[in-house]
Amino acid sequence: MLKYISFGLLGLITAILTGATILEKMNGSGFAYEEIYTSPFTIVLWCLLTAVSATYIIRRHLWKHVASFCLHLSFVLILAGAMVTHLWGEQGRMHLRADSGEPSCSFMTADGDTCHMPFTVVLKSFELKNYAGTHAPMDYISTIEICDRGERSEATVSMNNIHRHRSYRFYQSGFDRDGQGATLAVSHDPWGIRITYSGYLLLLLSMAGFFFQKGSRFRCLLNSPALKKTFLILILAGGSFSAVSANENVPKTISREAADAFGDMYFYYNDRICPLQTFARDFTVKIYGKPSYKGLTCEQVLAGWFFFPESWRGEPMIKIKGADAKVVLGVDGKYASLDDFLDRGIYKLESALQNMSGDNIKNIHAANEKFSLITMVCATDMLDLDRSIALLEPAEQIRAFAKMRMEQASEGAVGYPSEAVFQAEKLYNSSNLNKPLAMFCLTVGILAFLAFCMSDKRLRWLRICLTCICVAVFGYLTFHIGLRWYISGHVPLSNGYETMQFMAWCSLILCISIRNRFRFALPMGILLCGAAMLVSMMGEANPRITLLMPVLQSPLLSIHVMVIMVSYVLFAFMMLNGVAAFIISARGGSIERVEYLQTVSNIMLYPAVFLLTAGIFIGAVWANISWGRYWGWDPKEVWALITMLVYSLGLHAGSLKWFRKPMNFHLFCILAFISVLITYFGVNFLLGGLHSYA
């Protein structure tokens, strides 16, 4: 009975959390927080789950398995710490002004209550520190003075740099526009955080110890006879890339050699100084959807619009999405020209922008942004160049651009990238093969995956070919990610594009590492790599290399993202195993192959769940350091928790016999992966929240 109550409560809480994220989208975060996440009913459910589960664990004599027992005990400590924080912790904000120098001994909570501190705080100064040579903020620094029992001490508070005094902690939260005031977040939670952090530490230690625990289910799975049988079904499918011949009827622009010199100049773009080539590439991709047009390089496209706008006005190269925008512009195909936006000097989209609403306005706004970007290039001096350069001969144009570059380098040394970084970014821009590689990997991966499901033959030479493909693509991704890291100066894991590239990289590492142990690793790894790279292309039209926001400048960010993305790779492999099992079963394949896939997925399940759990709580520590709270019920936090709870069910096959049947377990792996998709994509595009950029 205790077993059914425990897992029943777990299922009920998971359902409540799922519904809460939907209600939050409809009624706001305040409603979800007060009426669901912190409501007495939800708190009672968590307490019941903890009490019943603890009783069930004791009755099963789980203490005989130290690592497993400590693993469950850690969650009890984490929940206990959360309860202490909820009941007795105090969080709020205090506003200070440096010009007045008035001390403050209190802060205001979210509920409007005033909490008093046994000391006073004075703001001495506030500094907004920018990246060198840019207007992009690098840090927000408040210098405060604390007076406690007649003793004065000075301290600084900045992003990811909190100050502790007694049991109070101060975080940088905001600042006044005039630079004379700052808002500090204040947290007073002497016991809750200690209990919670003790739970985090015990969790990490017990998860590590679990893999070395004798007699654990994981160790038994590794010694399964199913893994010792060797057969591999692979097939190689070659993809062909057809080159489209360039149309000779191209608008006027400068020569390719002159365009190369044009793109070699420095340009202030996206809050940093970079090659003009970077802006040219983003401009062309934003407008046309591809980095080249009719055989012209992106530098030639940008130069054409800037120097010869009249030649480009009638060129149908502005990509238009949505039938509504096409109707307003009066175009039938995918592309419109700049002239299509105007009717006798009247801007066609103006009335549509005022009258349309909902989903229809998105495509109108997108078309308007492209029009504005082109007119900004054509009609303004944003490039700060003499347009008469276009009248010169190509050789003279090259010399003129080279001279201007030398003048830029001599005049503005502050904030300029080194020559090595500058050239690395140009190499990065010109060596981007993500889209063709993604399509190639998808083609090879899908065909190889299907071949595995439909044949029992051994094709050793195909395995060698697939290994070569994996190594080659892995080398490219390593080079490309490394270049991005070198250019940006930080680990490239700060947005969706970068995380999906990292996921593709991880999938190749995994499949290369286990290709001899897991006979289906190669086709699945190539397929997953292609899918991840293709998804990363969804953000291709937006500027990608950016300076890190102050709050993201923490090494915990990289660790947090890395371990979670590795867990997603493992979950994806398990899902593909499930799909393969159903295809094999439908074709009347042997039960041994289905059981083999189940064994492999079971082995992957343990590190996948443990990595996801570790990633969640590393993120909680990062949030506590940055914002003063380790859990804020943000939609992505909630869905990461839901994913962890869902997949943790598969770890309890000893209690839940349903998971012992191969097809049941494979079905679980397929359906559970939906929670991963919602966590990563659904939150970003539907639910929003603090993590919607990731």
XYZ file of C-alpha atoms in Angstrom:
694
model
C 0.000 0.000 0.000
C 2.814 2.436 0.878
C 4.328 1.830 -2.551
C 1.168 2.823 -4.387
C 0.603 5.855 -2.174
C 4.203 7.034 -2.692
C 4.191 6.778 -6.453
C 0.604 8.019 -6.609
C 1.554 11.187 -4.744
C 4.571 11.602 -7.011
C 2.318 11.347 -10.063
C -0.179 13.802 -8.578
C 2.531 16.369 -7.834
C 3.934 15.965 -11.341
C 0.468 16.576 -12.811
C -0.011 19.661 -10.602
C 3.341 21.096 -11.691
C 2.450 20.486 -15.336
C -0.885 22.253 -14.970
C 0.726 25.104 -13.047
C 2.987 26.041 -15.954
C -0.031 26.232 -18.253
C -2.047 28.309 -15.767
C 0.954 30.579 -15.282
C 0.954 31.329 -19.001
C -2.743 32.215 -18.818
C -2.960 34.031 -15.468
C 0.572 35.226 -14.713
C 3.422 34.038 -12.523
C 1.956 35.631 -9.378
C -1.162 33.488 -9.629
C 0.798 30.266 -10.155
C 3.199 31.044 -7.313
C 0.564 31.910 -4.720
C -2.269 29.600 -5.717
C -0.302 26.490 -6.709
C 3.435 26.326 -6.042
C 3.305 27.699 -2.470
C -0.316 26.930 -1.643
C -1.014 24.974 1.579
C -2.431 22.096 -0.478
C 0.770 21.693 -2.534
C 2.971 21.993 0.557
C 0.947 19.296 2.324
C 1.336 17.020 -0.715
C 5.124 17.463 -0.646
C 5.175 16.694 3.081
C 3.007 13.598 2.608
C 5.198 12.384 -0.252
C 8.315 12.814 1.898
C 6.824 11.063 4.927
C 5.251 8.144 3.046
C 8.300 7.615 0.829
C 10.640 7.664 3.831
C 8.497 5.048 5.577
C 8.444 2.886 2.445
C 12.230 3.144 2.083
C 12.773 2.097 5.699
C 10.447 -0.877 5.357
C 12.364 -2.030 2.293
C 15.590 -1.941 4.358
C 17.225 0.376 1.863
C 19.851 1.394 4.426
C 21.656 -1.827 3.564
C 22.566 -0.140 0.269
C 24.374 2.934 1.531
C 24.576 4.938 -1.713
C 20.919 4.367 -2.620
C 19.784 5.209 0.912
C 21.869 8.423 1.016
C 20.540 9.371 -2.414
C 16.951 9.283 -1.143
C 17.946 10.919 2.143
C 19.430 13.861 0.235
C 16.021 14.675 -1.255
C 14.516 14.638 2.234
C 17.145 17.179 3.322
C 16.559 19.344 0.243
C 12.804 19.410 0.825
C 13.329 20.054 4.536
C 15.606 22.988 3.717
C 13.014 24.350 1.303
C 10.369 24.128 4.035
C 12.577 25.986 6.530
C 13.257 28.692 3.939
C 9.551 29.005 3.157
C 8.507 29.277 6.808
C 11.300 31.334 8.358
C 13.404 32.764 5.541
C 13.169 36.465 4.696
C 13.818 37.861 1.230
C 13.345 41.381 0.005
C 14.929 44.480 -1.505
C 16.412 47.699 -0.216
C 16.981 50.874 -2.216
C 19.991 53.049 -1.412
C 21.227 56.409 -2.721
C 24.876 57.421 -2.746
C 24.168 61.158 -3.072
C 22.088 61.262 0.112
C 24.296 58.903 2.102
C 21.350 57.910 4.272
C 21.789 54.628 6.130
C 19.141 51.922 5.988
C 18.464 49.164 8.480
C 15.455 47.550 6.809
C 14.281 45.966 3.580
C 10.892 45.406 1.957
C 9.562 41.927 1.161
C 7.483 41.029 -1.893
C 4.376 41.087 0.299
C 5.046 44.677 1.339
C 6.249 43.815 4.850
C 9.233 45.592 6.382
C 12.037 43.521 7.903
C 14.590 45.139 10.195
C 18.303 44.308 10.410
C 20.518 44.746 13.504
C 22.908 46.999 11.570
C 22.795 49.779 8.970
C 23.904 49.872 5.331
C 25.071 52.937 3.381
C 25.732 53.105 -0.370
C 29.103 54.764 -0.946
C 29.111 54.518 -4.745
C 27.708 52.651 -7.727
C 29.612 51.833 -10.922
C 28.274 50.543 -14.222
C 31.285 48.831 -15.782
C 31.192 48.285 -19.563
C 33.241 46.019 -21.787
C 36.252 47.930 -23.077
C 35.422 50.057 -26.098
C 31.681 49.214 -26.005
C 28.440 50.270 -24.373
C 27.631 46.711 -23.289
C 27.479 46.287 -19.488
C 30.029 43.890 -18.034
C 29.197 44.319 -14.339
C 27.189 46.371 -11.851
C 29.202 47.218 -8.734
C 27.844 48.707 -5.523
C 30.263 49.780 -2.798
C 28.526 49.694 0.576
C 29.477 50.492 4.148
C 28.045 48.490 7.039
C 27.877 49.943 10.533
C 27.396 47.277 13.197
C 27.780 48.044 16.910
C 29.914 51.083 16.217
C 32.246 49.230 13.830
C 32.320 50.162 10.169
C 33.321 47.875 7.296
C 33.314 48.438 3.545
C 32.356 45.826 0.946
C 31.445 45.506 -2.721
C 28.390 43.817 -4.139
C 28.270 42.894 -7.840
C 26.790 40.266 -10.130
C 27.814 36.774 -8.973
C 29.628 38.409 -6.055
C 27.461 38.553 -2.944
C 28.396 40.023 0.425
C 27.586 38.245 3.680
C 27.230 39.900 7.061
C 26.082 37.839 9.995
C 23.218 35.770 8.525
C 22.298 38.383 5.924
C 23.348 38.235 2.286
C 23.311 41.138 -0.184
C 22.970 40.796 -3.971
C 23.151 43.349 -6.761
C 19.599 43.676 -8.086
C 19.181 47.017 -9.868
C 20.364 50.601 -10.213
C 19.049 54.103 -10.828
C 19.468 55.700 -14.242
C 21.519 58.576 -12.848
C 24.073 56.130 -11.427
C 23.640 57.448 -7.894
C 21.348 54.736 -6.580
C 21.283 50.953 -6.359
C 18.785 48.285 -5.347
C 20.131 45.366 -3.351
C 18.361 42.062 -2.845
C 18.567 40.918 0.770
C 18.208 37.362 2.029
C 18.055 36.253 5.655
C 17.873 32.470 5.767
C 20.518 31.153 8.190
C 19.242 27.564 8.429
C 17.265 26.810 5.280
C 20.186 27.298 2.906
C 22.536 25.270 5.122
C 20.131 22.345 5.228
C 19.484 22.574 1.494
C 23.166 22.789 0.607
C 23.843 19.785 2.864
C 21.257 17.926 0.791
C 22.947 19.035 -2.442
C 26.343 17.807 -1.218
C 24.940 14.481 -0.042
C 23.127 14.112 -3.373
C 26.293 14.574 -5.435
C 28.317 12.212 -3.237
C 25.639 9.504 -3.211
C 25.135 9.692 -7.000
C 28.880 9.238 -7.503
C 28.973 6.399 -4.966
C 26.002 4.648 -6.558
C 28.060 3.594 -9.598
C 30.547 1.826 -7.302
C 27.951 0.186 -5.054
C 28.211 -3.595 -5.167
C 25.042 -5.381 -6.162
C 23.387 -2.274 -7.588
C 21.059 -2.720 -10.530
C 23.384 -0.595 -12.652
C 26.333 -2.932 -12.010
C 24.130 -5.947 -12.826
C 23.072 -4.358 -16.121
C 26.684 -3.777 -17.129
C 27.329 -7.510 -16.701
C 24.232 -8.488 -18.660
C 24.836 -11.341 -21.152
C 22.872 -9.370 -23.747
C 25.710 -6.882 -24.057
C 28.254 -9.590 -24.782
C 26.589 -10.711 -27.989
C 28.018 -8.891 -30.943
C 26.234 -7.930 -34.089
C 25.886 -4.547 -35.729
C 23.510 -3.528 -38.477
C 24.618 -0.384 -40.224
C 24.255 1.119 -43.666
C 25.856 4.144 -45.236
C 23.838 6.516 -47.351
C 25.651 9.087 -49.396
C 24.215 12.551 -49.654
C 24.794 14.732 -52.637
C 24.980 18.455 -52.558
C 24.051 20.169 -55.771
C 25.553 23.516 -56.547
C 23.173 26.035 -58.039
C 24.741 27.941 -60.841
C 24.904 31.645 -60.224
C 22.566 33.839 -62.207
C 24.567 36.196 -64.383
C 21.848 38.839 -64.135
C 22.990 40.178 -60.800
C 22.607 43.700 -59.417
C 25.575 46.059 -59.378
C 28.222 45.743 -56.668
C 31.974 45.856 -56.139
C 34.396 43.089 -57.119
C 34.953 40.097 -54.839
C 38.513 41.195 -54.068
C 37.355 44.674 -53.109
C 34.510 43.174 -51.098
C 37.018 41.073 -49.147
C 38.901 44.261 -48.209
C 35.554 45.921 -47.422
C 34.673 43.109 -44.991
C 38.135 43.276 -43.416
C 37.418 46.618 -41.737
C 36.465 47.029 -38.080
C 32.790 47.570 -37.270
C 30.935 48.254 -34.025
C 28.059 45.785 -34.084
C 25.957 44.028 -31.488
C 27.780 45.828 -28.643
C 31.228 44.696 -29.722
C 33.902 45.461 -32.298
C 34.170 42.813 -35.002
C 34.920 42.426 -38.721
C 32.468 44.205 -41.006
C 32.140 40.773 -42.612
C 30.191 39.616 -39.514
C 27.563 42.308 -40.016
C 27.498 41.618 -43.766
C 26.807 37.931 -43.150
C 24.072 38.581 -40.586
C 22.552 41.245 -42.887
C 22.405 38.869 -45.861
C 21.055 35.948 -43.811
C 18.464 38.195 -42.172
C 17.236 39.579 -45.507
C 17.617 36.633 -47.860
C 17.819 33.630 -45.551
C 21.208 32.518 -46.889
C 24.756 33.932 -46.548
C 25.149 34.526 -50.304
C 22.982 35.696 -53.183
C 23.281 34.782 -56.873
C 26.932 33.862 -56.422
C 27.722 37.108 -54.603
C 29.366 36.961 -51.198
C 27.703 38.540 -48.196
C 30.231 41.412 -48.355
C 29.253 42.057 -51.972
C 25.555 42.036 -51.033
C 26.040 44.592 -48.258
C 28.331 46.732 -50.445
C 25.773 46.577 -53.245
C 22.960 47.869 -51.046
C 25.198 50.596 -49.616
C 26.950 51.841 -52.771
C 24.351 51.010 -55.460
C 20.902 51.015 -53.781
C 19.055 51.909 -56.987
C 20.367 48.746 -58.650
C 19.060 46.620 -55.791
C 15.641 48.211 -55.160
C 13.857 45.990 -57.637
C 15.738 42.816 -56.700
C 13.330 40.178 -55.249
C 15.605 38.993 -52.429
C 13.725 39.970 -49.266
C 12.334 36.728 -47.853
C 8.709 37.058 -46.764
C 7.018 34.596 -44.430
C 3.273 34.189 -44.061
C 0.434 34.648 -46.542
C -0.803 37.719 -44.659
C 2.414 39.662 -45.289
C 2.509 38.535 -48.924
C -1.071 39.739 -49.484
C -0.307 43.163 -48.051
C 2.820 43.495 -50.197
C 1.148 42.039 -53.274
C 3.724 39.305 -53.936
C 3.128 35.662 -54.836
C 6.492 33.992 -54.276
C 8.836 33.697 -51.316
C 10.647 36.958 -51.975
C 9.797 40.625 -52.375
C 11.788 43.594 -53.583
C 12.216 46.881 -51.762
C 9.889 48.516 -54.300
C 7.138 46.047 -53.319
C 6.965 47.710 -49.897
C 5.949 51.054 -51.424
C 2.923 52.162 -53.445
C 3.462 55.626 -54.923
C 5.588 56.571 -51.960
C 3.159 55.153 -49.369
C 4.486 52.425 -47.074
C 2.194 49.420 -47.509
C 2.811 47.879 -44.081
C 1.931 50.986 -42.086
C -1.831 50.389 -41.906
C -1.305 46.646 -41.362
C 0.952 47.353 -38.368
C -1.761 49.511 -36.839
C -4.772 47.288 -37.538
C -3.555 43.690 -37.290
C -3.069 41.781 -34.054
C -2.279 38.283 -32.763
C -0.326 35.818 -34.876
C -0.942 37.775 -38.084
C 1.156 40.696 -36.881
C 4.292 38.561 -36.409
C 4.938 38.149 -40.130
C 4.155 41.826 -40.740
C 6.646 42.828 -38.047
C 9.284 40.510 -39.519
C 8.866 42.063 -42.970
C 8.945 45.552 -41.443
C 12.225 44.760 -39.643
C 13.846 43.700 -42.903
C 12.652 46.841 -44.668
C 13.954 48.994 -41.820
C 17.330 47.248 -41.854
C 17.766 47.781 -45.594
C 16.717 51.440 -45.494
C 19.061 51.990 -42.545
C 21.955 50.677 -44.652
C 20.915 52.557 -47.789
C 19.743 55.877 -46.401
C 22.069 56.477 -43.429
C 25.790 56.698 -42.797
C 25.858 53.707 -40.428
C 28.895 52.319 -42.248
C 30.701 55.682 -42.035
C 32.101 55.350 -45.555
C 32.477 57.708 -48.484
C 30.085 56.437 -51.149
C 32.291 57.888 -53.867
C 34.625 54.921 -53.323
C 32.263 53.006 -55.605
C 33.467 55.168 -58.534
C 37.062 53.989 -58.161
C 38.716 51.099 -59.924
C 38.767 47.782 -57.981
C 42.481 48.112 -57.151
C 41.934 51.633 -55.841
C 38.929 50.453 -53.802
C 41.072 47.777 -52.172
C 43.721 50.346 -51.259
C 41.075 52.736 -49.904
C 39.507 50.073 -47.660
C 42.961 48.934 -46.466
C 43.906 52.526 -45.619
C 40.712 53.035 -43.626
C 41.351 49.819 -41.714
C 44.818 51.017 -40.746
C 43.374 54.328 -39.569
C 40.744 52.494 -37.490
C 43.383 50.344 -35.819
C 45.614 53.326 -35.015
C 42.816 55.528 -33.665
C 40.892 53.135 -31.437
C 43.027 50.625 -29.610
C 40.644 50.328 -26.623
C 38.258 47.438 -27.021
C 39.570 46.372 -30.413
C 40.114 42.617 -30.795
C 43.606 41.340 -31.402
C 44.553 40.583 -34.985
C 44.443 36.851 -34.194
C 40.910 37.072 -32.803
C 39.844 39.284 -35.728
C 41.107 36.793 -38.317
C 39.644 33.893 -36.337
C 36.200 35.484 -36.592
C 36.594 35.896 -40.333
C 37.550 32.228 -40.572
C 34.542 31.329 -38.416
C 32.186 33.287 -40.688
C 33.533 31.734 -43.880
C 33.781 28.136 -42.646
C 30.200 27.658 -41.483
C 29.022 24.361 -42.998
C 26.373 23.594 -40.393
C 23.371 23.396 -42.690
C 24.776 21.015 -45.349
C 26.400 18.903 -42.640
C 23.120 18.741 -40.733
C 21.241 17.507 -43.799
C 24.003 15.000 -44.602
C 24.046 13.604 -41.057
C 20.260 13.365 -40.979
C 20.211 11.474 -44.278
C 22.945 9.055 -43.253
C 21.557 8.643 -39.744
C 17.969 7.945 -40.793
C 18.891 5.437 -43.484
C 21.403 3.680 -41.223
C 18.877 3.588 -38.393
C 16.198 2.059 -40.639
C 18.674 -0.447 -42.027
C 19.528 -1.590 -38.515
C 15.872 -2.176 -37.764
C 15.297 -4.231 -40.910
C 18.368 -6.403 -41.257
C 20.414 -8.846 -39.199
C 23.474 -8.868 -41.454
C 26.966 -7.927 -40.331
C 28.395 -5.064 -42.433
C 31.781 -4.371 -40.931
C 32.999 -2.060 -43.669
C 29.937 0.153 -43.262
C 30.691 0.485 -39.576
C 34.170 1.699 -40.510
C 32.683 4.251 -42.924
C 30.244 5.524 -40.301
C 33.074 5.813 -37.791
C 35.028 7.928 -40.276
C 31.992 10.162 -40.767
C 31.606 10.581 -37.017
C 35.269 11.460 -36.567
C 35.195 13.959 -39.462
C 32.052 15.738 -38.262
C 33.353 15.671 -34.693
C 36.564 17.326 -35.885
C 34.595 20.045 -37.672
C 32.363 20.731 -34.661
C 35.350 20.796 -32.314
C 37.090 23.294 -34.589
C 33.954 25.427 -35.006
C 33.023 25.461 -31.312
C 36.655 26.135 -30.386
C 36.776 29.102 -32.762
C 33.599 30.503 -31.265
C 35.027 30.073 -27.763
C 38.236 31.867 -28.768
C 36.369 34.730 -30.439
C 33.783 35.321 -27.704
C 36.166 34.796 -24.797
C 33.722 32.573 -22.914
C 32.472 29.006 -23.081
C 29.871 28.977 -25.888
C 26.887 27.713 -23.896
C 24.879 30.891 -23.369
C 22.066 30.559 -25.943
C 20.007 28.038 -27.876
C 22.316 27.928 -30.906
C 25.376 27.186 -28.788
C 23.704 24.572 -26.605
C 22.389 22.646 -29.604
C 25.835 22.706 -31.197
C 27.212 21.337 -27.940
C 24.514 18.657 -27.917
C 25.545 17.595 -31.446
C 29.172 17.466 -30.291
C 28.247 15.377 -27.226
C 26.234 12.907 -29.300
C 29.299 12.202 -31.446
C 31.566 11.781 -28.420
C 29.078 9.334 -26.937
C 28.607 7.255 -30.076
C 32.354 7.090 -30.792
C 33.068 6.106 -27.186
C 30.525 3.285 -26.993
C 30.497 2.091 -30.604
C 32.187 -1.206 -29.688
C 30.027 -1.820 -26.630
C 26.731 -0.613 -28.080
C 26.255 -1.915 -31.599
C 23.692 0.727 -32.619
C 25.576 3.788 -31.372
C 26.943 5.031 -34.701
C 23.691 5.485 -36.682
C 21.924 6.929 -33.655
C 24.782 9.316 -32.903
C 24.920 10.588 -36.489
C 21.127 10.972 -36.578
C 21.033 12.864 -33.285
C 23.959 15.050 -34.342
C 22.180 16.021 -37.547
C 18.939 16.772 -35.722
C 20.697 18.954 -33.131
C 22.604 20.864 -35.807
C 19.418 21.413 -37.801
C 17.609 22.747 -34.735
C 20.492 25.133 -34.083
C 19.815 26.614 -37.527
C 16.514 27.976 -36.208
C 18.484 30.893 -34.769
C 20.786 31.296 -37.792
C 19.264 34.613 -38.891
C 19.983 36.336 -35.575
C 23.336 37.753 -34.393
C 25.036 34.916 -32.594
C 28.347 35.869 -31.026
C 27.599 38.258 -28.177
C 29.190 39.529 -25.014
C 27.933 37.773 -21.907
C 25.391 39.522 -19.748
C 26.802 40.206 -16.255
C 24.612 37.579 -14.605
C 25.919 34.881 -16.972
C 29.565 35.464 -16.121
C 29.868 32.511 -13.802
C 31.709 29.194 -14.312
C 28.649 27.488 -12.833
C 26.722 28.436 -15.981
C 28.953 26.291 -18.186
C 28.849 23.332 -15.799
C 25.070 23.678 -15.378
C 24.436 23.652 -19.141
C 27.007 20.965 -19.965
C 25.715 18.283 -17.623
C 22.090 18.919 -18.572
C 22.810 18.760 -22.312
C 24.717 15.484 -21.863
C 21.690 14.072 -20.032
C 19.452 15.164 -22.931
C 21.742 13.309 -25.352
C 21.363 10.126 -23.308
C 17.574 10.546 -23.135
C 17.507 10.990 -26.913
C 19.497 7.765 -27.397
C 16.992 5.964 -25.164
C 14.101 7.345 -27.201
C 15.688 6.136 -30.439
C 16.234 2.738 -28.842
C 12.515 2.635 -28.100
C 11.590 3.526 -31.679
C 13.961 0.830 -32.974
C 12.438 -1.740 -30.601
C 8.916 -1.048 -31.877
C 10.031 -1.282 -35.509
C 11.829 -4.575 -34.825
C 8.828 -5.943 -32.957
C 6.414 -4.909 -35.714
C 8.544 -6.782 -38.272
C 8.594 -9.912 -36.142
C 12.209 -9.532 -35.040
C 13.759 -11.546 -32.252
C 12.916 -10.725 -28.643
C 16.662 -10.843 -27.887
C 17.216 -7.677 -29.924
C 14.396 -5.903 -28.105
C 15.754 -6.999 -24.733
C 19.229 -5.904 -25.751
C 17.928 -2.407 -26.493
C 16.130 -2.385 -23.157
C 19.355 -3.282 -21.344
C 21.276 -0.501 -23.087
C 18.549 2.062 -22.321
C 18.449 0.963 -18.694
C 22.203 1.475 -18.440
C 21.904 4.952 -19.977
C 19.001 5.868 -17.716
C 21.108 6.028 -14.548
C 23.765 8.524 -15.692
C 21.108 10.480 -17.618
C 18.892 11.023 -14.576
C 21.859 11.663 -12.298
C 23.348 14.233 -14.684
C 20.011 16.001 -15.077
C 19.584 16.066 -11.298
C 23.112 17.378 -10.783
C 22.549 20.019 -13.481
C 19.341 21.213 -11.849
C 20.932 21.650 -8.448
C 24.123 23.232 -9.832
C 21.791 25.719 -11.507
C 20.096 26.248 -8.148
C 23.428 27.107 -6.526
C 24.191 29.512 -9.385
C 20.790 31.163 -8.960
C 21.346 31.498 -5.230
C 24.684 33.209 -5.818
C 23.295 35.514 -8.515
C 19.754 36.317 -7.361
C 19.549 35.293 -3.731
C 17.193 32.356 -4.191
C 17.924 28.849 -5.350
C 14.470 28.085 -6.703
C 12.045 30.546 -8.271
C 9.449 28.275 -9.944
C 10.400 29.566 -13.374
C 8.700 27.458 -16.132
C 11.992 25.922 -17.276
C 12.962 25.099 -13.694
C 9.588 23.456 -13.173
C 9.773 21.451 -16.390
C 13.323 20.331 -15.629
C 11.983 19.070 -12.306
C 9.063 17.370 -14.080
C 11.495 15.670 -16.473
C 13.600 14.461 -13.553
C 10.536 13.088 -11.748
C 9.219 11.378 -14.883
C 12.480 9.630 -15.731
C 13.123 8.705 -12.090
C 10.123 6.365 -12.327
C 12.148 4.167 -14.687
C 14.795 3.736 -11.991
C 12.296 1.995 -9.717
C 11.701 -1.184 -11.690
C 12.214 -3.097 -8.451
C 9.021 -1.540 -7.094
C 7.174 -0.933 -10.369
C 7.017 -4.253 -12.215
C 5.470 -2.602 -15.270
C 8.916 -1.289 -16.282
C 10.421 -4.778 -16.351
C 8.633 -5.712 -19.594
C 10.790 -4.640 -22.563
C 8.055 -3.055 -24.698
C 6.603 -1.213 -21.711
C 9.993 0.263 -20.913
C 10.583 1.288 -24.537
C 7.174 2.960 -24.652
C 8.096 4.819 -21.475
C 11.362 6.044 -23.042
C 9.515 7.383 -26.093
C 6.745 9.131 -24.143
C 9.080 10.464 -21.440
C 11.157 12.214 -24.096
C 8.196 14.527 -24.677
C 9.031 16.146 -21.339
C 12.573 16.839 -22.595
C 11.197 18.477 -25.745
C 8.824 20.631 -23.699
C 11.597 21.574 -21.264
C 13.941 22.749 -23.998
C 11.629 23.915 -26.790
C 8.143 24.254 -25.315
C 9.261 26.626 -22.579
C 11.296 28.720 -25.033
C 8.563 29.165 -27.620
C 5.328 28.774 -25.641
C 5.684 29.286 -21.897
C 8.438 31.908 -21.722
C 10.052 32.829 -18.424
C 13.505 33.762 -17.179
C 15.172 30.846 -19.026
C 13.437 31.389 -22.383
C 16.739 32.502 -23.946
C 18.349 29.121 -23.252
